[in-house]
Tab-separated table of C-alpha atoms in Angstrom:
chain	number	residue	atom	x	y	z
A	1400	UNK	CA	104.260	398.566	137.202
A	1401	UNK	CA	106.962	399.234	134.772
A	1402	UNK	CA	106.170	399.406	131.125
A	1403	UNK	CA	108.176	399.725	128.044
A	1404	UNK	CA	107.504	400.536	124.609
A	1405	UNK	CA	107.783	398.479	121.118
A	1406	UNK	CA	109.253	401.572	119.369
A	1407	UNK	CA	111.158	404.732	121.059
A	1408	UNK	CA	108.994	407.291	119.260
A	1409	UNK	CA	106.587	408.847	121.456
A	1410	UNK	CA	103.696	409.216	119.077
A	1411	UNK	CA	103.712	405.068	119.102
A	1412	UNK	CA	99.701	404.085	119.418
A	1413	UNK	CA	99.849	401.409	122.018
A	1414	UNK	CA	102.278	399.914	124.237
A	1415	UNK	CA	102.823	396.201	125.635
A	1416	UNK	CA	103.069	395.597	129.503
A	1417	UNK	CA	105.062	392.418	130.878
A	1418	UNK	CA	102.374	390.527	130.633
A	1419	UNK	CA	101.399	391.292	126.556
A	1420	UNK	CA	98.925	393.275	127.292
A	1421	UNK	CA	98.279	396.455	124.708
A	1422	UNK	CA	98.247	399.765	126.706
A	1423	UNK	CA	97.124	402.522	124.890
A	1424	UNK	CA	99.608	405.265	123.910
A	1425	UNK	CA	99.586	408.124	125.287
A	1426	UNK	CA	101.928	411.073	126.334
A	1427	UNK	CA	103.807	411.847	129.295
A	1428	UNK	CA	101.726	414.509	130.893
A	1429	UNK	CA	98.703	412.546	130.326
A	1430	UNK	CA	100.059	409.347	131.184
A	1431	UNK	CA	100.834	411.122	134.559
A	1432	UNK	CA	97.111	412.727	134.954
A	1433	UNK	CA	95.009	410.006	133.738
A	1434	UNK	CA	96.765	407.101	134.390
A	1435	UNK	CA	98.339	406.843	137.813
A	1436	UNK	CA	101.084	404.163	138.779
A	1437	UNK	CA	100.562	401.578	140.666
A	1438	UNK	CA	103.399	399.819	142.708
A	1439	UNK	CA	104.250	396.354	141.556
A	1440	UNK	CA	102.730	394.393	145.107
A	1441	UNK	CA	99.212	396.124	143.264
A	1442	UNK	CA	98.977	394.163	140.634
A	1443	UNK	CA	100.454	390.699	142.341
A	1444	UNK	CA	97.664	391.141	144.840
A	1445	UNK	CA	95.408	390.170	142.107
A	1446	UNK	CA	95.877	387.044	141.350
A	1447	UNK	CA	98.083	385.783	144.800
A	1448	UNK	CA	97.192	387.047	147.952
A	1449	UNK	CA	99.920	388.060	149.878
A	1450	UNK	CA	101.211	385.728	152.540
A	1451	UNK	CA	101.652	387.660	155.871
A	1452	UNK	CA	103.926	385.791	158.704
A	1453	UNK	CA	102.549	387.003	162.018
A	1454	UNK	CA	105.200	386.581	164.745
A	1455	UNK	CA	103.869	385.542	168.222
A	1456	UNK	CA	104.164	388.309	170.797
A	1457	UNK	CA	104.206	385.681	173.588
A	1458	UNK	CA	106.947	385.491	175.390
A	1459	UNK	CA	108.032	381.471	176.170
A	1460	UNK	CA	106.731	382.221	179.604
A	1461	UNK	CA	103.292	382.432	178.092
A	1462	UNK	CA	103.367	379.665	175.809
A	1463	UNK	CA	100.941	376.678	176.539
A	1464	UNK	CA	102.653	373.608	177.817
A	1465	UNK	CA	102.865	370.702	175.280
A	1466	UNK	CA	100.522	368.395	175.591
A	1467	UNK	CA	102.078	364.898	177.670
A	1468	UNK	CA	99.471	362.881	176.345
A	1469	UNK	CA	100.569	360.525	173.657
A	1470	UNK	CA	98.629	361.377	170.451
A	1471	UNK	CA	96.309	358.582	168.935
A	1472	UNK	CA	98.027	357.124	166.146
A	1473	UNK	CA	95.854	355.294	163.097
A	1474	UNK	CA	97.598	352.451	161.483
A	1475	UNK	CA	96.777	351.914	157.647
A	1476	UNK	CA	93.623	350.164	158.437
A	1477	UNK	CA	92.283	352.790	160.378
A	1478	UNK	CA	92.586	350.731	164.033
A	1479	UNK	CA	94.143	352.328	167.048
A	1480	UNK	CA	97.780	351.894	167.612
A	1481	UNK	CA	98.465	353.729	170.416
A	1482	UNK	CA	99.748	352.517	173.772
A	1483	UNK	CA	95.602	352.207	174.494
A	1484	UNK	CA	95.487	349.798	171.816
A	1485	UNK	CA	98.308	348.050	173.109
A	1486	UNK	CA	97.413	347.648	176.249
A	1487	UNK	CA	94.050	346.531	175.287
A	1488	UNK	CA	95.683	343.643	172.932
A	1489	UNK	CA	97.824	342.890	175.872
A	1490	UNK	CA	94.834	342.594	177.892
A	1491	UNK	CA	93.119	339.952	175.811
A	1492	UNK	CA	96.571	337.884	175.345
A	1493	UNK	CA	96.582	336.821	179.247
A	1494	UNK	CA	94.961	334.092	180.233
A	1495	UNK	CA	93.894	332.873	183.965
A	1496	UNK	CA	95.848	330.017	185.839
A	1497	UNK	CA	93.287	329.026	187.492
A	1498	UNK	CA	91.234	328.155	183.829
A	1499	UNK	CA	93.623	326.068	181.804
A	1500	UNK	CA	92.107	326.408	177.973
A	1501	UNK	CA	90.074	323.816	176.697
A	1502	UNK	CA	87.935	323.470	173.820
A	1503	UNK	CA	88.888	322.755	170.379
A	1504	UNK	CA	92.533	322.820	168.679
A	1505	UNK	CA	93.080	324.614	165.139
A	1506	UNK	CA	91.682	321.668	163.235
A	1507	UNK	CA	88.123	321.419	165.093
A	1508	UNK	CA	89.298	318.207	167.221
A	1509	UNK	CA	89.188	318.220	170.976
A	1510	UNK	CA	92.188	319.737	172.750
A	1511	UNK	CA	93.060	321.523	176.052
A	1512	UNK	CA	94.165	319.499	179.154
A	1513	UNK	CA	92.756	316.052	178.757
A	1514	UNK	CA	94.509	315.914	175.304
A	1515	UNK	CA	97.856	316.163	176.788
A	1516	UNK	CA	97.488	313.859	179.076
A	1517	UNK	CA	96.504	311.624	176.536
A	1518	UNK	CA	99.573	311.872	174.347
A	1519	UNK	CA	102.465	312.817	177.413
A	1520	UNK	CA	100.335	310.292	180.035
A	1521	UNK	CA	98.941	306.974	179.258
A	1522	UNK	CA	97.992	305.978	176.091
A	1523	UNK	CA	94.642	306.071	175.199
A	1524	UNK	CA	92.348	303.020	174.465
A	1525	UNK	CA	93.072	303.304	170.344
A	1526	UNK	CA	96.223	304.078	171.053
A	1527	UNK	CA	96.791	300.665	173.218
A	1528	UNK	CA	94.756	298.672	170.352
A	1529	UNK	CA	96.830	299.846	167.568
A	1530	UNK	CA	100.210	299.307	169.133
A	1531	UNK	CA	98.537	295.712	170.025
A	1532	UNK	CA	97.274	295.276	166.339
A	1533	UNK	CA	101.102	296.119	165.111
A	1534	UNK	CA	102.680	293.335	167.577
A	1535	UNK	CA	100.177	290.636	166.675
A	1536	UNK	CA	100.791	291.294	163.395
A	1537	UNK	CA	104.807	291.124	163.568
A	1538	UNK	CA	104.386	288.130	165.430
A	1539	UNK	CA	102.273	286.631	163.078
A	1540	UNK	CA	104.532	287.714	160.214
A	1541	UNK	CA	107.873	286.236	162.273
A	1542	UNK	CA	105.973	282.756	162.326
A	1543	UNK	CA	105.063	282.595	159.103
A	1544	UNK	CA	108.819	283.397	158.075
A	1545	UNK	CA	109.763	280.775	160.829
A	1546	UNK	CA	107.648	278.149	159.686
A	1547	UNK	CA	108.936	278.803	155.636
A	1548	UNK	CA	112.319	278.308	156.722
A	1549	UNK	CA	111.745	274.937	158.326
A	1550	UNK	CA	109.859	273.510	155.474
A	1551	UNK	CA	112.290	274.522	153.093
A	1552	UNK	CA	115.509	272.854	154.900
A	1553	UNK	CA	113.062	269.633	155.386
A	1554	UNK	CA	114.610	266.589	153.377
A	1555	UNK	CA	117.960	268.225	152.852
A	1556	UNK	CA	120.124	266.241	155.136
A	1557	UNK	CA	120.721	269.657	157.153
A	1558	UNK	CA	121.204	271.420	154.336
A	1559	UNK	CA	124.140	268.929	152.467
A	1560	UNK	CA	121.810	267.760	149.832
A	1561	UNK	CA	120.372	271.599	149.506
A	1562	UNK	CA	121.020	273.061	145.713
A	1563	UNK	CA	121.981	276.365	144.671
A	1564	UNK	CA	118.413	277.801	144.806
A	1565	UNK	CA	117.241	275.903	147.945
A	1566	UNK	CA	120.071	277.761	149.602
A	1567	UNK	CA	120.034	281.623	148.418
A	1568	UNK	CA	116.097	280.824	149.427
A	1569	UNK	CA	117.599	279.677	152.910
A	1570	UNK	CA	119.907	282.662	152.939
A	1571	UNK	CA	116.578	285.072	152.468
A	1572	UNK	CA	114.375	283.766	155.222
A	1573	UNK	CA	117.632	283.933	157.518
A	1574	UNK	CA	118.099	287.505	156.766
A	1575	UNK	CA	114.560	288.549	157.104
A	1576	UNK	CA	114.305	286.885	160.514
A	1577	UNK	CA	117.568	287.997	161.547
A	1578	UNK	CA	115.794	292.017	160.553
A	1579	UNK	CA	113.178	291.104	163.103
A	1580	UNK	CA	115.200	289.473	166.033
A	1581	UNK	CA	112.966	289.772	168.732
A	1582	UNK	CA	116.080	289.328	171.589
A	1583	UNK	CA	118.804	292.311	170.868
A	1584	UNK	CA	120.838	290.511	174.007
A	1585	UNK	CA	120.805	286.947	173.535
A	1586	UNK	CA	123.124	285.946	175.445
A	1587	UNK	CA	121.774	287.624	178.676
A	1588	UNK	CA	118.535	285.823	178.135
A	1589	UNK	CA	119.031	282.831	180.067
A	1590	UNK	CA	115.658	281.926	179.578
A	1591	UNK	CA	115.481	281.340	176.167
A	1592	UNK	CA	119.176	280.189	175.499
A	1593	UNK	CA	119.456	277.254	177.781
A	1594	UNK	CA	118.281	274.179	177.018
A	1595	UNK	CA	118.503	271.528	173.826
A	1596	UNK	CA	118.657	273.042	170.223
A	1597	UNK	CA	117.967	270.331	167.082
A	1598	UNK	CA	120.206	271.620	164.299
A	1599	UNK	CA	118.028	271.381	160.915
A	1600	UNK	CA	120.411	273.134	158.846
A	1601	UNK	CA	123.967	274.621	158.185
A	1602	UNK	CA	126.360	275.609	156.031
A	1603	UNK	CA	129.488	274.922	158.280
A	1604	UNK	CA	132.672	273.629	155.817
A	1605	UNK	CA	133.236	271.876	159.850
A	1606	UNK	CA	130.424	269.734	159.525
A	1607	UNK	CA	130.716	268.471	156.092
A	1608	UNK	CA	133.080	265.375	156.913
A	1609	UNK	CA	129.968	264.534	159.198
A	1610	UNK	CA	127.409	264.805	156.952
A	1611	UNK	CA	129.092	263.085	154.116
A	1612	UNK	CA	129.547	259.695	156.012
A	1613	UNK	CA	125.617	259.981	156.617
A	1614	UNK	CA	125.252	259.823	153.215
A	1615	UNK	CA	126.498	256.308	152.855
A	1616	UNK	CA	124.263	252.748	152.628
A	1617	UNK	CA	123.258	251.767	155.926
A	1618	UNK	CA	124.375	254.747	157.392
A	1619	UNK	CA	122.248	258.365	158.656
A	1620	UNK	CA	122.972	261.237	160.188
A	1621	UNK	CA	119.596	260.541	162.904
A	1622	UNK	CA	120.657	264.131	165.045
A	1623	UNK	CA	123.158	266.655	165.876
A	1624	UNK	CA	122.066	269.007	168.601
A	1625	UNK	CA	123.138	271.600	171.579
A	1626	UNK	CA	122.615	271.417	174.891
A	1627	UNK	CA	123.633	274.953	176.230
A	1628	UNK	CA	124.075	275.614	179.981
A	1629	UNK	CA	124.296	279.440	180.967
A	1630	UNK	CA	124.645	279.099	184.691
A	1631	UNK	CA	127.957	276.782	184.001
A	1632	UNK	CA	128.789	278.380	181.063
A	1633	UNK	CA	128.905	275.158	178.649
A	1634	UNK	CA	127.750	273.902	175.129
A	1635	UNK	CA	127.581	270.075	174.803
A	1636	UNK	CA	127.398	269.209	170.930
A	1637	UNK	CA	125.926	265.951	170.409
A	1638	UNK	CA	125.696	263.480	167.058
A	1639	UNK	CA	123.655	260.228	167.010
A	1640	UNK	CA	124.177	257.714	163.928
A	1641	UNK	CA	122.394	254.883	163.033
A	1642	UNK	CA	122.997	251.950	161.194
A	1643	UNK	CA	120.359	248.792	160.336
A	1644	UNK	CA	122.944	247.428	163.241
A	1645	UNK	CA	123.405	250.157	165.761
A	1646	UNK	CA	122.707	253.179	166.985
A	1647	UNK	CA	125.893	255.450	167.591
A	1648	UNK	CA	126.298	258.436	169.796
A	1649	UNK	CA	129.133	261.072	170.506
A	1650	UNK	CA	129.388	264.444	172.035
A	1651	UNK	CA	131.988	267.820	172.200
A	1652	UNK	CA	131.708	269.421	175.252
A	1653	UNK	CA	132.851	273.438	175.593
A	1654	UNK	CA	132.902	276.019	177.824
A	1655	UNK	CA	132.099	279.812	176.562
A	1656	UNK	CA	133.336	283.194	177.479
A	1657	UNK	CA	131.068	285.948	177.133
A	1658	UNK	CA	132.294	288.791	174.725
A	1659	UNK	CA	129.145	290.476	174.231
A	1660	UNK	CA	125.692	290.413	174.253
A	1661	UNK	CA	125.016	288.435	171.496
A	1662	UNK	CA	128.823	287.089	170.565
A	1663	UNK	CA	130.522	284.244	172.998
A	1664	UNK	CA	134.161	282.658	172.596
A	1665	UNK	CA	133.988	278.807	172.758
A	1666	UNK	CA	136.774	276.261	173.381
A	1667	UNK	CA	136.315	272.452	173.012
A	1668	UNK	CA	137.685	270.486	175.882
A	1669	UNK	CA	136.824	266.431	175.344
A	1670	UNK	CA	134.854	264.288	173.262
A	1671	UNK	CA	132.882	261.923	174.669
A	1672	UNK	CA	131.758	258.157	173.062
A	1673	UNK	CA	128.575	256.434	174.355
A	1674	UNK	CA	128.497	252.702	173.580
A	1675	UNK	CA	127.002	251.352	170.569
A	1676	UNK	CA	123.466	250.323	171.230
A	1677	UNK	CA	123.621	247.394	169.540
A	1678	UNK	CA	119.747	246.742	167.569
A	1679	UNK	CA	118.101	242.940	169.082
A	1680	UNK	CA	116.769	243.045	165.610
A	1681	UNK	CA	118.626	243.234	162.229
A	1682	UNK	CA	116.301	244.826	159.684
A	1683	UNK	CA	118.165	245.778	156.362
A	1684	UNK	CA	116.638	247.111	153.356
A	1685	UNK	CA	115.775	245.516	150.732
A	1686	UNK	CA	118.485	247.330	148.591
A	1687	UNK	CA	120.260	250.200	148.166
A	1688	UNK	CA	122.483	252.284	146.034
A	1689	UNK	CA	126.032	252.605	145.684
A	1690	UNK	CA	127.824	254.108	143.387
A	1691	UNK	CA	124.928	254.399	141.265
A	1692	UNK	CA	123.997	250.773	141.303
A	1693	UNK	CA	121.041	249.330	142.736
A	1694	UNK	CA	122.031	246.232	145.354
A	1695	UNK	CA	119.424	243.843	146.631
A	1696	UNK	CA	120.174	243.123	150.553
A	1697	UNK	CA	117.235	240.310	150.796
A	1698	UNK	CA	120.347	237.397	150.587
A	1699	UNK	CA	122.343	239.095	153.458
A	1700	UNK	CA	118.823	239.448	155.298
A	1701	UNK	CA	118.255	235.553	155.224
A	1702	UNK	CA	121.692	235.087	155.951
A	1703	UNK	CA	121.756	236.911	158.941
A	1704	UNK	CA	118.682	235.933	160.802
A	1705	UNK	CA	120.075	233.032	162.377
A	1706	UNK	CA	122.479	235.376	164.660
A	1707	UNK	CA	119.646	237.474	165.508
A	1708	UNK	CA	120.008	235.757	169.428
A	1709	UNK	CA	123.876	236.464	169.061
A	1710	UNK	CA	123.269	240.134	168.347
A	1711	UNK	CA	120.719	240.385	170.915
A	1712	UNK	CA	123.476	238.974	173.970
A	1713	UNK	CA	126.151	240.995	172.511
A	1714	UNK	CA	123.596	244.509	172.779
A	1715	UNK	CA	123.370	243.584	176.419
A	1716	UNK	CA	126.896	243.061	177.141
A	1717	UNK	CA	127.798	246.773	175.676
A	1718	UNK	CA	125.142	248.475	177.221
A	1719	UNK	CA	126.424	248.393	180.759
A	1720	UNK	CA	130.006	250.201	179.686
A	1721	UNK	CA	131.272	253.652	180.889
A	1722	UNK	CA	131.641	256.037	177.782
A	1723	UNK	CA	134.621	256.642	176.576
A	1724	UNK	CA	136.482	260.133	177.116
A	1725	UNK	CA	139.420	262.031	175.070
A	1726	UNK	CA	140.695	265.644	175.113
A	1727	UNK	CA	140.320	267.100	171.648
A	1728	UNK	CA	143.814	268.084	170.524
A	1729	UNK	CA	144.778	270.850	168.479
A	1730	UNK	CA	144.609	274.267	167.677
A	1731	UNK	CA	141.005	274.716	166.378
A	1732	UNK	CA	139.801	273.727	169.358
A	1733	UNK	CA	138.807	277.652	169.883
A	1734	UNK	CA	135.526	279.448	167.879
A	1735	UNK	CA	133.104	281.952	168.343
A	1736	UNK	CA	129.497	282.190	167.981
A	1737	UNK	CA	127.436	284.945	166.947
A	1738	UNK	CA	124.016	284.896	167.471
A	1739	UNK	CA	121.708	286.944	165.787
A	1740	UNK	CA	118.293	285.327	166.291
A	1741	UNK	CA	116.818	283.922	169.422
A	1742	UNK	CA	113.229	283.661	170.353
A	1743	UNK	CA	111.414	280.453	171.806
A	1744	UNK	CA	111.054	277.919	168.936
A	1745	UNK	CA	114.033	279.445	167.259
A	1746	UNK	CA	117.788	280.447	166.894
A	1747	UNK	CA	120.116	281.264	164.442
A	1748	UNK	CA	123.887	281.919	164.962
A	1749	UNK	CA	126.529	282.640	162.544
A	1750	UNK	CA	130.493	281.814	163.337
A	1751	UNK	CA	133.478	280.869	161.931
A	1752	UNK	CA	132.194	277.598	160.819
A	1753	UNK	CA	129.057	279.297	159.150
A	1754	UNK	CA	125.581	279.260	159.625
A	1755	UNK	CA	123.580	277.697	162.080
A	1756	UNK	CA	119.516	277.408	161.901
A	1757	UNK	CA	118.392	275.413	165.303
A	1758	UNK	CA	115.009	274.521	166.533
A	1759	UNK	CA	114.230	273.968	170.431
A	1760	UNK	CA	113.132	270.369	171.270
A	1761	UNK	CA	109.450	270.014	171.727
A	1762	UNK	CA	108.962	273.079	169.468
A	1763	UNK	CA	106.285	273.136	167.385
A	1764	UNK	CA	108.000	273.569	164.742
A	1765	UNK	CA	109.879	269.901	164.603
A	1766	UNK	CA	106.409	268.128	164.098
């Protein structure tokens, strides 16, 4: 090791190595007799080993073969990740055909086959008695709306003595109905379309002529109904009047063209007029009001009694006549119909007259 002195004198006392440490001083020739040099590698030994690199003498003929095994491989949890583990994990993940699984599902309830075929086959008993539950209760819910309707048109002259609030209520029960229409294809069901409808209320401008004259003293609107034929493909409206005197009756018949399942094109043809059946008895009021004022009939009753065996001869004489025909002229002779409620008991249509709430005769629901 290589030292070197502080000062260039040689009678210096000491002297500092590379790594600070003091040497003593001392002169050449006994620096060369007592203290011998050491090569540098002496002193590194010390403290850091040296680090030998042996070379192999093999030739590559000699070396070993590398080992074709895969090597095991540790994930971070210390498990096997090797193609053993894999093919152990795969070997768990197949399942027999033959043994379908069963048991329970992820939230403890019974699965496997016979729960599939539950939900995919036939429904199972609580299944069946829900979906029953839910129809009774529609239907009970439709027939409660049904029967609201009806009492709130009843005593409104088909609706031409209804006010404002009578109406929008009208309007309401009509909608809600219409929601729940139990027959999306009215027109194709024969069934429940033919036959004779009782109109109890409207809002047709068409029908307001009609209704106004049965407003007058001795004078009612007694019916307007329907008759609808699907195998002939006719509507037959028909009015009766009656008067303390007679009973009046005339009819529009139709025939319809199908334009959809629920919307048909009419056109009026004729009108027909039954003879008056005249009344063998005369019974008037005792008054009524017109214009406001109160008139008492009981004169006119005593007057009249004595032709009561007139009235009765002249009834019989009219009753044996043919009805009397005419075409209906004109160009609103043509309407549609739209309807957009249609059950048993119940139908509601909508065209270009307005709305239409009808009732089948010998429903329930006229009583």
């Amino acid at each position: 090791m290589a030292l070197f002195s502080l000062a260039s004198q040689p009678s210096s006392l000491f002297s500092i190595d590379r790594r600070g440490h003091r040497l003593p001083a001392v002169s050449p020739g006994a620096a060369a007799a007592s203290f011998p040099v050491r090569p540098p590698h002496a002193y590194a030994s010390r403290r850091f080993p040296p680090l030998t690199i042996a070379r192999s003498s093999l030739s590559s003929s000699d070396a070993p073969e590398p080992d074709s095994s895969p090597a095991n491989i540790t994930d971070e949890w210390g498990e096997k990740a090797g193609p053993e583990a894999e093919a152990e994990a795969s070997s768990y993940s197949k399942l027999s055909d033959s043994d379908p699984p069963r048991g329970d599902d992820e939230w403890g309830g019974a699965g496997g086959v016979e729960e599939v075929a539950g939900v995919n086959g036939t429904p199972s008993a609580q299944g069946e008695a829900a979906a029953a539950a839910a129809v009774e209760e529609e239907v009970d819910k439709v027939g409660d709306l049904k029967r609201a309707l009806v009492d709130t048109v009843y005593g409104t002259d088909f609706g031409f003595r209804s006010g404002q609030e009578v109406r929008a209520e009208v309007l309401e029960l009509v909608n809600q109905l219409e929601a729940a229409n139990p027959t999306p294809a009215p027109v194709d069901a024969a069934g429940l379309l033919d036959g004779n409808w009782v109109l109890v209320y409207t809002a047709s401008s068409e029908l307001l002529p009609l209704l106004a004259a049965g407003s007058l003293p001795l004078l009612k609107v007694e019916k307007i109904s329907q008759s609808v034929d699907t195998s002939n493909l006719t509507i037959v409206n028909s009015t009766t009047l009656s008067s303390p005197f007679a009973t009046l009756s005339f009819s529009a018949s139709a025939a319809f063209e199908i334009r959809s399942p629920s919307r048909i094109q009419v056109e009026f043809k004729e009108g027909t007029f039954q003879p008056p059946e005249i009344k063998p008895t005369i019974d008037l009021p005792e008054s009524v009001n017109l214009f406001g004022q109160n008139i008492n009939l009981m004169p006119v009753q005593q007057s009249i009694s004595p032709l009561q065996e007139a009235v009765a001869s002249l009834s019989r004489a009219i009753s044996g006549q043919p009805p009397l025909k005419l075409p209906i002229p004109g160009e609103r002779t043509r309407s549609w119909l739209l309807i957009t409620y249609l059950d048993k008991d119940m139908r509601i249509s909508r065209g270009d007259g307005g709305l239409f709430v009808l009732v089948k005769e010998g429903s329930p629901l006229l009583n």
